[in-house]
Tab-separated table of C-alpha atoms in Angstrom:
chain	number	residue	atom	x	y	z
A	1	MET	CA	10.018	-11.057	-12.616
A	2	SER	CA	7.256	-10.215	-10.106
A	3	SER	CA	3.946	-11.720	-8.992
A	4	ILE	CA	2.044	-9.611	-11.506
A	5	THR	CA	4.560	-10.044	-14.378
A	6	PRO	CA	5.760	-13.609	-14.080
A	7	ILE	CA	8.413	-13.630	-16.726
A	8	SER	CA	12.101	-12.893	-16.633
A	9	LEU	CA	13.536	-9.979	-18.492
A	10	PRO	CA	14.900	-10.929	-21.911
A	11	VAL	CA	18.551	-12.020	-21.960
A	12	PRO	CA	20.503	-9.347	-23.788
A	13	CYS	CA	22.633	-10.142	-26.739
A	14	ILE	CA	26.045	-8.788	-27.882
A	15	TRP	CA	25.631	-6.515	-30.855
A	16	SER	CA	29.009	-7.350	-32.359
A	17	GLU	CA	27.825	-10.881	-32.809
A	18	HIS	CA	24.913	-9.680	-35.057
A	19	LYS	CA	26.224	-6.504	-36.618
A	20	LYS	CA	27.881	-8.075	-39.661
A	21	ALA	CA	24.793	-10.142	-40.617
A	22	CYS	CA	22.499	-7.129	-40.106
A	23	ASP	CA	24.720	-4.819	-42.185
A	24	THR	CA	24.789	-7.472	-44.912
A	25	HIS	CA	21.039	-7.642	-44.904
A	26	ILE	CA	20.659	-3.848	-45.256
A	27	ASN	CA	23.163	-3.872	-48.117
A	28	LYS	CA	20.969	-6.405	-49.903
A	29	LEU	CA	18.511	-3.533	-50.475
A	30	THR	CA	20.773	-2.172	-53.269
A	31	ALA	CA	20.726	-5.536	-55.072
A	32	LEU	CA	16.974	-5.760	-54.534
A	33	PHE	CA	16.492	-2.471	-56.345
A	34	GLU	CA	18.827	-3.475	-59.128
A	35	GLN	CA	16.931	-6.687	-59.673
A	36	ASN	CA	13.599	-4.845	-59.676
A	37	PRO	CA	14.124	-1.552	-61.576
A	38	GLN	CA	10.521	-0.452	-60.960
A	39	TYR	CA	11.284	-0.189	-57.189
A	40	LYS	CA	13.462	2.877	-57.846
A	41	TYR	CA	10.619	4.743	-59.528
A	42	LEU	CA	8.125	3.737	-56.821
A	43	TYR	CA	10.562	5.035	-54.225
A	44	LEU	CA	11.112	8.296	-56.145
A	45	GLY	CA	7.388	8.626	-56.733
A	46	ALA	CA	6.745	8.267	-52.966
A	47	LEU	CA	9.408	10.924	-52.251
A	48	SER	CA	7.835	13.253	-54.812
A	49	GLU	CA	4.384	12.795	-53.329
A	50	LEU	CA	5.624	13.524	-49.856
A	51	CYS	CA	8.072	16.313	-50.594
A	52	ILE	CA	5.482	18.508	-52.362
A	53	GLU	CA	3.875	18.801	-48.934
A	54	THR	CA	6.529	21.166	-47.548
A	55	ASN	CA	3.945	23.963	-47.910
A	56	ILE	CA	1.541	22.159	-45.585
A	57	LYS	CA	2.294	23.348	-42.047
A	58	ARG	CA	1.907	20.077	-40.211
A	59	ARG	CA	3.777	18.092	-42.923
A	60	LYS	CA	6.634	20.574	-43.483
A	61	GLU	CA	9.088	18.992	-41.038
A	62	VAL	CA	8.750	15.416	-42.271
A	63	ALA	CA	8.589	16.425	-45.927
A	64	SER	CA	11.759	18.552	-45.543
A	65	TYR	CA	13.483	15.557	-43.919
A	66	TRP	CA	13.090	13.595	-47.135
A	67	LEU	CA	14.140	16.369	-49.514
A	68	PRO	CA	17.866	15.357	-49.617
A	69	TYR	CA	16.753	11.854	-50.570
A	70	LEU	CA	14.614	13.219	-53.352
A	71	TYR	CA	17.490	15.339	-54.635
A	72	GLN	CA	19.776	12.265	-54.388
A	73	GLN	CA	22.390	14.169	-52.420
A	74	SER	CA	25.552	12.238	-51.517
A	75	GLY	CA	24.931	9.888	-48.599
A	76	TYR	CA	21.129	10.204	-48.773
A	77	THR	CA	20.018	6.829	-50.013
A	78	LEU	CA	17.341	4.491	-48.761
A	79	THR	CA	20.100	2.138	-47.621
A	80	HIS	CA	21.622	5.058	-45.649
A	81	PHE	CA	18.245	5.698	-44.006
A	82	PHE	CA	17.868	2.102	-42.884
A	83	LYS	CA	21.425	2.005	-41.549
A	84	LYS	CA	20.593	4.988	-39.293
A	85	TRP	CA	17.392	3.417	-38.166
A	86	LEU	CA	19.040	0.046	-37.447
A	87	THR	CA	20.993	1.336	-34.407
A	88	TYR	CA	18.567	4.031	-33.228
A	89	THR	CA	17.686	3.720	-29.567
A	90	PRO	CA	14.415	5.490	-28.676
A	91	THR	CA	14.553	8.666	-26.575
A	92	PRO	CA	11.676	10.131	-24.473
A	93	SER	CA	11.472	13.139	-26.778
A	94	ASN	CA	11.201	11.131	-30.001
A	95	PRO	CA	10.625	7.427	-29.334
A	96	GLY	CA	9.351	6.612	-32.828
A	97	GLU	CA	11.673	8.818	-34.914
A	98	TYR	CA	12.554	6.576	-37.879
A	99	ILE	CA	9.375	4.526	-37.995
A	100	GLU	CA	7.472	7.824	-38.099
A	101	TYR	CA	9.479	9.139	-41.009
A	102	TRP	CA	9.078	5.821	-42.780
A	103	ASP	CA	5.344	5.656	-42.252
A	104	TYR	CA	4.849	9.093	-43.801
A	105	LEU	CA	6.821	8.018	-46.865
A	106	VAL	CA	5.365	4.540	-47.274
A	107	ASN	CA	1.764	5.687	-46.928
A	108	THR	CA	1.847	7.652	-50.177
A	109	GLU	CA	0.179	6.084	-53.212
A	110	THR	CA	3.411	4.816	-54.745
A	111	GLY	CA	4.997	4.112	-51.328
A	112	LEU	CA	2.232	1.584	-50.605
A	113	GLN	CA	2.926	-0.080	-53.925
A	114	LEU	CA	6.567	-0.468	-52.979
A	115	ALA	CA	5.813	-1.681	-49.493
A	116	ASN	CA	3.455	-4.398	-50.766
A	117	GLN	CA	5.916	-5.879	-53.265
A	118	PRO	CA	6.598	-9.356	-51.730
A	119	PRO	CA	10.422	-9.242	-52.036
A	120	PHE	CA	10.557	-5.789	-50.490
A	121	LYS	CA	8.040	-6.688	-47.793
A	122	ASN	CA	10.130	-9.742	-46.801
A	123	TRP	CA	13.284	-7.627	-46.716
A	124	PHE	CA	11.567	-5.057	-44.446
A	125	LYS	CA	10.351	-7.701	-41.989
A	126	LYS	CA	13.909	-9.080	-41.734
A	127	PHE	CA	15.149	-5.531	-41.166
A	128	LEU	CA	12.766	-5.161	-38.231
A	129	ASP	CA	14.207	-8.377	-36.819
A	130	CYS	CA	17.688	-6.850	-37.094
A	131	HIS	CA	16.524	-3.689	-35.366
A	132	GLY	CA	15.043	-5.929	-32.684
A	133	LYS	CA	18.516	-7.453	-32.114
A	134	TRP	CA	19.894	-3.965	-31.637
A	135	ILE	CA	17.128	-3.069	-29.123
A	136	ASN	CA	17.928	-6.254	-27.221
A	137	SER	CA	21.693	-5.689	-27.253
A	138	THR	CA	23.864	-4.393	-24.497
A	139	ASP	CA	24.775	-1.472	-26.739
A	140	SER	CA	21.201	-0.099	-26.665
A	141	ILE	CA	21.249	1.392	-23.154
A	142	THR	CA	22.609	4.834	-23.987
A	143	THR	CA	19.200	6.586	-23.624
A	144	LEU	CA	18.120	4.725	-20.489
A	145	PRO	CA	19.319	7.406	-18.040
A	146	GLU	CA	16.945	9.796	-19.823
A	147	TRP	CA	14.040	7.336	-19.458
A	148	VAL	CA	14.818	6.699	-15.785
A	149	LYS	CA	14.554	10.457	-15.087
A	150	TYR	CA	11.574	10.981	-17.411
A	151	THR	CA	8.273	12.047	-15.791
A	152	GLY	CA	6.008	11.732	-18.829
A	153	THR	CA	3.285	14.092	-19.996
A	154	LYS	CA	-0.360	14.686	-19.022
A	155	GLU	CA	-1.477	12.479	-21.915
A	156	HIS	CA	1.216	9.839	-21.291
A	157	PRO	CA	2.278	9.853	-17.623
A	158	PHE	CA	5.318	7.882	-16.554
A	159	ASP	CA	6.931	7.090	-13.214
A	160	ILE	CA	9.854	4.687	-13.100
A	161	ASN	CA	9.138	4.101	-9.399
A	162	ASN	CA	6.142	2.013	-10.381
A	163	TYR	CA	8.482	-0.669	-11.788
A	164	GLU	CA	10.984	-3.131	-10.456
A	165	LEU	CA	14.547	-2.065	-11.246
A	166	PRO	CA	17.400	-4.542	-11.370
A	167	ASP	CA	19.591	-1.900	-9.724
A	168	PRO	CA	17.739	1.218	-8.488
A	169	LYS	CA	21.101	2.969	-7.812
A	170	SER	CA	22.256	2.653	-11.397
A	171	PRO	CA	21.655	5.524	-13.877
A	172	THR	CA	20.158	2.924	-16.217
A	173	GLY	CA	18.043	1.292	-13.521
A	174	GLY	CA	20.254	-1.745	-13.926
A	175	PHE	CA	18.632	-2.726	-17.232
A	176	LYS	CA	21.151	-4.437	-19.606
A	177	SER	CA	19.347	-3.519	-22.860
A	178	PHE	CA	16.607	-1.193	-24.030
A	179	ASN	CA	14.413	-4.229	-24.538
A	180	GLN	CA	14.732	-5.054	-20.828
A	181	PHE	CA	13.581	-1.550	-19.992
A	182	PHE	CA	10.689	-1.764	-22.457
A	183	LEU	CA	9.506	-5.050	-20.896
A	184	ARG	CA	10.033	-3.847	-17.312
A	185	ASN	CA	7.924	-5.515	-14.626
A	186	LEU	CA	5.459	-3.674	-12.435
A	187	LYS	CA	5.745	-3.722	-8.688
A	188	PRO	CA	2.854	-5.842	-7.412
A	189	ASN	CA	1.442	-3.082	-5.228
A	190	GLN	CA	1.024	-0.797	-8.228
A	191	ARG	CA	-1.772	-2.752	-9.938
A	192	PRO	CA	-4.132	-4.368	-7.418
A	193	GLU	CA	-6.843	-6.353	-9.168
A	194	ALA	CA	-10.304	-4.780	-9.083
A	195	GLU	CA	-13.477	-6.798	-8.423
A	196	ALA	CA	-15.466	-6.214	-11.570
A	197	PRO	CA	-16.959	-8.214	-14.492
A	198	VAL	CA	-14.414	-6.617	-16.798
A	199	ILE	CA	-11.029	-5.194	-15.820
A	200	ALA	CA	-8.463	-3.306	-17.848
A	201	PRO	CA	-6.235	-5.687	-19.861
A	202	CYS	CA	-3.406	-3.152	-20.164
A	203	ASP	CA	-2.226	0.392	-19.524
A	204	GLY	CA	-3.169	2.954	-22.102
A	205	GLY	CA	-5.868	5.336	-23.369
A	206	ILE	CA	-9.163	3.505	-23.927
A	207	PHE	CA	-12.174	4.604	-26.032
A	208	PHE	CA	-15.159	3.252	-27.900
A	209	LEU	CA	-14.692	2.255	-31.509
A	210	THR	CA	-18.434	1.782	-31.342
A	211	GLN	CA	-20.998	1.519	-28.565
A	212	GLU	CA	-23.844	-0.992	-28.456
A	213	SER	CA	-26.027	-0.798	-31.539
A	214	GLN	CA	-29.774	-1.194	-31.714
A	215	ASN	CA	-29.673	-2.104	-35.390
A	216	VAL	CA	-28.083	-5.554	-35.531
A	217	GLY	CA	-28.422	-8.016	-38.400
A	218	LYS	CA	-27.484	-6.428	-41.715
A	219	HIS	CA	-24.147	-4.851	-41.159
A	220	GLN	CA	-20.894	-6.863	-41.629
A	221	SER	CA	-18.644	-4.160	-40.230
A	222	TYR	CA	-18.565	-1.187	-37.926
A	223	LEU	CA	-18.751	2.453	-38.984
A	224	LEU	CA	-16.508	4.250	-36.589
A	225	PRO	CA	-17.909	7.296	-34.752
A	226	ASN	CA	-17.050	10.787	-35.915
A	227	LYS	CA	-15.255	9.647	-39.009
A	228	SER	CA	-15.863	9.906	-42.740
A	229	GLY	CA	-16.461	6.456	-44.090
A	230	ASP	CA	-13.853	4.448	-42.121
A	231	GLU	CA	-15.042	0.944	-41.399
A	232	PHE	CA	-13.734	-1.559	-38.908
A	233	ASN	CA	-14.306	-5.018	-40.310
A	234	LEU	CA	-15.033	-7.123	-37.257
A	235	ILE	CA	-15.547	-10.248	-39.375
A	236	GLU	CA	-11.927	-10.060	-40.582
A	237	ALA	CA	-10.510	-8.983	-37.260
A	238	ILE	CA	-11.853	-11.954	-35.260
A	239	PRO	CA	-11.833	-14.926	-37.691
A	240	GLY	CA	-14.708	-17.300	-37.238
A	241	TYR	CA	-16.340	-15.573	-34.264
A	242	GLY	CA	-16.591	-11.980	-35.521
A	243	ARG	CA	-20.280	-12.125	-36.363
A	244	LEU	CA	-21.216	-12.886	-32.786
A	245	PHE	CA	-19.899	-9.471	-31.690
A	246	VAL	CA	-21.713	-7.431	-34.381
A	247	GLY	CA	-23.833	-4.856	-32.497
A	248	GLY	CA	-21.999	-5.228	-29.210
A	249	PRO	CA	-19.627	-2.694	-27.675
A	250	LEU	CA	-16.173	-2.494	-29.210
A	251	LEU	CA	-13.347	-0.774	-27.322
A	252	ASP	CA	-9.777	-0.030	-28.154
A	253	ALA	CA	-6.847	0.793	-25.846
A	254	LEU	CA	-3.733	2.369	-27.342
A	255	LEU	CA	-0.446	1.822	-25.597
A	256	TRP	CA	2.182	4.521	-25.777
A	257	PHE	CA	5.934	3.954	-25.402
A	258	THR	CA	5.747	4.831	-21.733
A	259	ASP	CA	3.073	2.229	-20.945
A	260	TYR	CA	3.493	-1.201	-19.440
A	261	HIS	CA	3.602	-3.394	-22.552
A	262	HIS	CA	2.285	-6.615	-21.035
A	263	PHE	CA	-1.378	-7.603	-21.123
A	264	HIS	CA	-3.658	-9.418	-18.702
A	265	ALA	CA	-7.015	-11.240	-18.859
A	266	PRO	CA	-9.936	-8.768	-18.891
A	267	VAL	CA	-12.460	-11.500	-17.711
A	268	THR	CA	-12.637	-14.885	-16.021
A	269	GLY	CA	-13.416	-17.757	-18.344
A	270	THR	CA	-12.041	-20.441	-20.708
A	271	VAL	CA	-9.999	-19.646	-23.822
A	272	ILE	CA	-11.820	-21.608	-26.511
A	273	GLU	CA	-9.971	-20.221	-29.540
A	274	GLN	CA	-6.800	-18.251	-30.175
A	275	GLY	CA	-4.342	-17.574	-32.948
A	276	LEU	CA	-1.697	-15.299	-34.469
A	277	TYR	CA	-2.609	-13.610	-37.780
A	278	PRO	CA	0.275	-12.010	-39.737
A	279	GLY	CA	-0.324	-8.594	-41.233
A	280	SER	CA	1.032	-5.192	-42.152
A	281	TYR	CA	3.684	-3.331	-40.159
A	282	ASN	CA	2.781	0.200	-41.467
A	283	TYR	CA	-0.127	2.549	-41.058
A	284	ASP	CA	-0.947	6.160	-41.986
A	285	PHE	CA	-1.298	7.882	-38.631
A	286	ASP	CA	-2.015	11.288	-40.213
A	287	ASP	CA	-4.940	10.287	-42.455
A	288	PHE	CA	-7.886	11.388	-40.311
A	289	ASP	CA	-10.313	11.796	-43.160
A	290	PRO	CA	-9.694	9.651	-46.272
A	291	ASN	CA	-11.735	12.105	-48.333
A	292	ASP	CA	-9.643	15.128	-47.246
A	293	PRO	CA	-6.176	13.981	-46.092
A	294	TYR	CA	-5.046	17.546	-45.529
A	295	GLY	CA	-8.139	18.630	-43.667
A	296	PRO	CA	-8.225	19.781	-40.018
A	297	LEU	CA	-6.404	17.617	-37.519
A	298	ALA	CA	-8.248	15.918	-34.744
A	299	PRO	CA	-7.730	17.454	-31.268
A	300	SER	CA	-4.158	17.136	-29.904
A	301	ASN	CA	-5.212	14.512	-27.355
A	302	SER	CA	-7.108	12.397	-29.881
A	303	ASP	CA	-6.151	8.874	-30.821
A	304	LYS	CA	-8.178	8.957	-34.023
A	305	ALA	CA	-6.370	7.963	-37.188
A	306	GLY	CA	-7.189	6.591	-40.631
A	307	TRP	CA	-5.408	3.317	-40.051
A	308	TYR	CA	-8.511	2.062	-38.279
A	309	GLN	CA	-10.010	1.154	-41.586
A	310	LYS	CA	-7.187	-1.343	-41.941
A	311	LEU	CA	-6.990	-2.417	-38.295
A	312	ALA	CA	-8.023	-5.970	-39.140
A	313	LYS	CA	-5.138	-6.174	-41.572
A	314	HIS	CA	-2.438	-5.642	-39.008
A	315	GLN	CA	-0.474	-8.377	-37.243
A	316	ARG	CA	-2.682	-9.471	-34.372
A	317	TYR	CA	-3.204	-12.163	-31.772
A	318	VAL	CA	-6.812	-13.090	-31.029
A	319	TRP	CA	-8.271	-14.807	-27.998
A	320	VAL	CA	-11.948	-15.809	-27.695
A	321	ILE	CA	-12.947	-16.396	-24.037
A	322	LYS	CA	-16.130	-18.141	-22.865
A	323	THR	CA	-17.482	-16.625	-19.644
A	324	GLU	CA	-20.375	-17.412	-17.351
A	325	ARG	CA	-21.830	-13.956	-17.154
A	326	LEU	CA	-20.953	-12.264	-20.408
A	327	GLY	CA	-21.054	-15.024	-23.022
A	328	LEU	CA	-18.089	-14.781	-25.376
A	329	VAL	CA	-15.543	-12.007	-25.041
A	330	ALA	CA	-12.787	-11.405	-27.617
A	331	MET	CA	-9.464	-9.754	-26.954
A	332	VAL	CA	-7.267	-8.771	-29.856
A	333	ALA	CA	-3.635	-7.672	-29.406
A	334	ILE	CA	-2.675	-5.645	-32.430
A	335	GLY	CA	0.877	-4.824	-33.366
A	336	PHE	CA	1.938	-1.922	-35.577
A	337	TRP	CA	4.594	0.780	-35.666
A	338	GLY	CA	7.219	-1.860	-36.254
A	339	VAL	CA	6.112	-4.367	-33.623
A	340	GLY	CA	8.154	-7.475	-34.207
A	341	SER	CA	6.301	-9.900	-32.010
A	342	ILE	CA	3.241	-10.582	-29.910
A	343	THR	CA	4.020	-13.207	-27.244
A	344	ASN	CA	1.192	-15.409	-25.904
A	345	ALA	CA	1.385	-17.128	-22.504
A	346	ILE	CA	-2.036	-18.881	-22.575
A	347	SER	CA	-3.030	-22.328	-23.872
A	348	THR	CA	-6.217	-23.126	-25.795
A	349	GLY	CA	-8.711	-24.667	-23.371
A	350	GLU	CA	-7.080	-23.018	-20.370
A	351	LYS	CA	-9.236	-21.558	-17.677
A	352	ILE	CA	-8.089	-18.062	-16.813
A	353	GLN	CA	-8.855	-15.562	-14.046
A	354	SER	CA	-9.370	-11.897	-14.659
A	355	GLY	CA	-6.067	-10.103	-14.135
A	356	GLN	CA	-4.019	-13.163	-15.069
A	357	TYR	CA	-0.906	-12.567	-17.151
A	358	MET	CA	-1.521	-13.317	-20.865
A	359	GLY	CA	1.568	-12.098	-22.708
A	360	HIS	CA	3.388	-9.053	-24.045
A	361	PHE	CA	4.314	-7.018	-27.113
A	362	GLY	CA	7.720	-6.670	-28.619
A	363	TYR	CA	9.015	-3.131	-29.048
A	364	GLY	CA	6.835	-0.758	-31.059
A	365	GLY	CA	3.302	0.584	-31.164
A	366	SER	CA	0.433	-1.561	-30.017
A	367	SER	CA	-3.197	-1.725	-29.224
A	368	ILE	CA	-5.720	-3.989	-27.406
A	369	VAL	CA	-9.254	-4.313	-28.796
A	370	LEU	CA	-12.053	-5.758	-26.637
A	371	ALA	CA	-15.297	-7.034	-28.229
A	372	PHE	CA	-18.421	-8.069	-26.397
A	373	GLU	CA	-21.679	-9.731	-27.470
A	374	PRO	CA	-24.645	-7.352	-27.593
A	375	GLY	CA	-27.244	-7.283	-24.789
A	376	LYS	CA	-24.928	-7.809	-21.833
A	377	ASN	CA	-25.868	-4.436	-20.283
A	378	LEU	CA	-22.358	-3.359	-19.397
A	379	ASP	CA	-21.570	0.107	-18.054
A	380	PHE	CA	-18.037	0.995	-19.137
A	381	LYS	CA	-16.153	3.370	-16.850
A	382	VAL	CA	-12.646	4.082	-15.679
A	383	ALA	CA	-12.421	5.555	-12.156
A	384	ASP	CA	-16.185	6.309	-12.333
A	385	LYS	CA	-15.703	8.301	-15.545
A	386	LYS	CA	-17.557	7.124	-18.617
A	387	ILE	CA	-15.560	5.925	-21.580
A	388	LYS	CA	-16.086	8.037	-24.680
A	389	GLY	CA	-15.006	8.040	-28.327
A	390	PRO	CA	-11.651	8.415	-30.056
A	391	ASP	CA	-11.421	12.106	-29.450
A	392	LYS	CA	-11.331	11.623	-25.689
A	393	PRO	CA	-9.394	8.506	-24.702
A	394	ARG	CA	-9.636	7.693	-20.995
A	395	LEU	CA	-6.404	6.806	-19.281
A	396	MET	CA	-6.535	3.470	-17.506
A	397	LYS	CA	-4.186	1.150	-15.604
A	398	VAL	CA	-4.024	-2.579	-16.081
A	399	ARG	CA	-6.296	-4.620	-13.752
A	400	GLU	CA	-8.448	-1.661	-12.654
A	401	SER	CA	-12.206	-1.824	-13.087
A	402	LEU	CA	-13.326	-1.281	-16.666
A	403	ALA	CA	-16.990	-2.228	-16.629
A	404	ALA	CA	-19.827	-3.085	-14.267
A	405	VAL	CA	-23.288	-4.559	-14.946
A	406	LYS	CA	-25.782	-1.740	-15.203
A	407	SER	CA	-27.846	-1.255	-12.048
A	408	GLY	CA	-31.220	-2.980	-11.988
A	409	ILE	CA	-30.073	-5.742	-14.377
A	410	ASN	CA	-29.743	-9.224	-12.996
A	411	HIS	CA	-27.531	-11.925	-14.568
């Protein structure tokens, strides 16, 4: 632990102690399909929908991956797929390999029908728990030497020297599981706290879902910028308090695998309401335009995706914070891409200081949404560069300045 990340790394487990139970759970998938014959045809229908896309350039690779499953070649069963995924340790070159393949398949018309069948949905959640045990096991360190040497990309920079290593001389950094590496602690001197009304709650690429609106009153949801009909339902996303934020600025920060996956308080105030809301574990990250799913892709550095229209449906943890200067501020930690947990470190009624540690995500894809009441005259910038829309996410580091009160405005 460190002064900025005041938790100990998770204690690793021994995979051999969990392997039998996890293998048994995966094998239950066969019985589940036998008990529910329609599941087979939903699965084959999903394969058919996806595999006809081999003639679409950007879908060719993933569609071709599933062809042996469609043809029912020996060894290519859904059980076989999940067994491979179970003990997959992420690599820098392809950190979301199996969840990515699965999301393409499950976000077909019939794939969604299968994924939403309660027995299958429960089986899948337990599978993610099993994969979480693998990620937290001492057997999951095989790719850590690659991560320790990895220097990231322009869109997703990474420097292992920013983090505390249990053993800097070890090829694995001294981490005893992949989960320990994923929840690595920052060195305190890497993230000094800025003096600002709002500071960054996490690392990641931040952008506006919507900026402040002049037409408040009638709308129950937000129409996202530059998209064809996608709506973010703020009333659902922040139960009870959502209406207060209608018309105010709404921002989202997406965390990549290389980012620090802990989050900190964006403002100083009192937590008056909080709660965990279960939701979906899948999303369609390639559906940029629901009316034309095979239309042009967004720019390569864009974080825009069709799953925004279901953002309020994902597993999320919501905090509502009462502040002196900004009224109420909501922070929503959203888990997807197989996130198994969102861990909260704050009590209801607790007074928090901006920059204070608030919790962390389990392994997977994640996002932090910030909602503000309208009329607070905030100027959102990162390193003096204005925050823009989903096509141009602005890289930020946790605890750096995110917003200032606009000049000439007194509060």
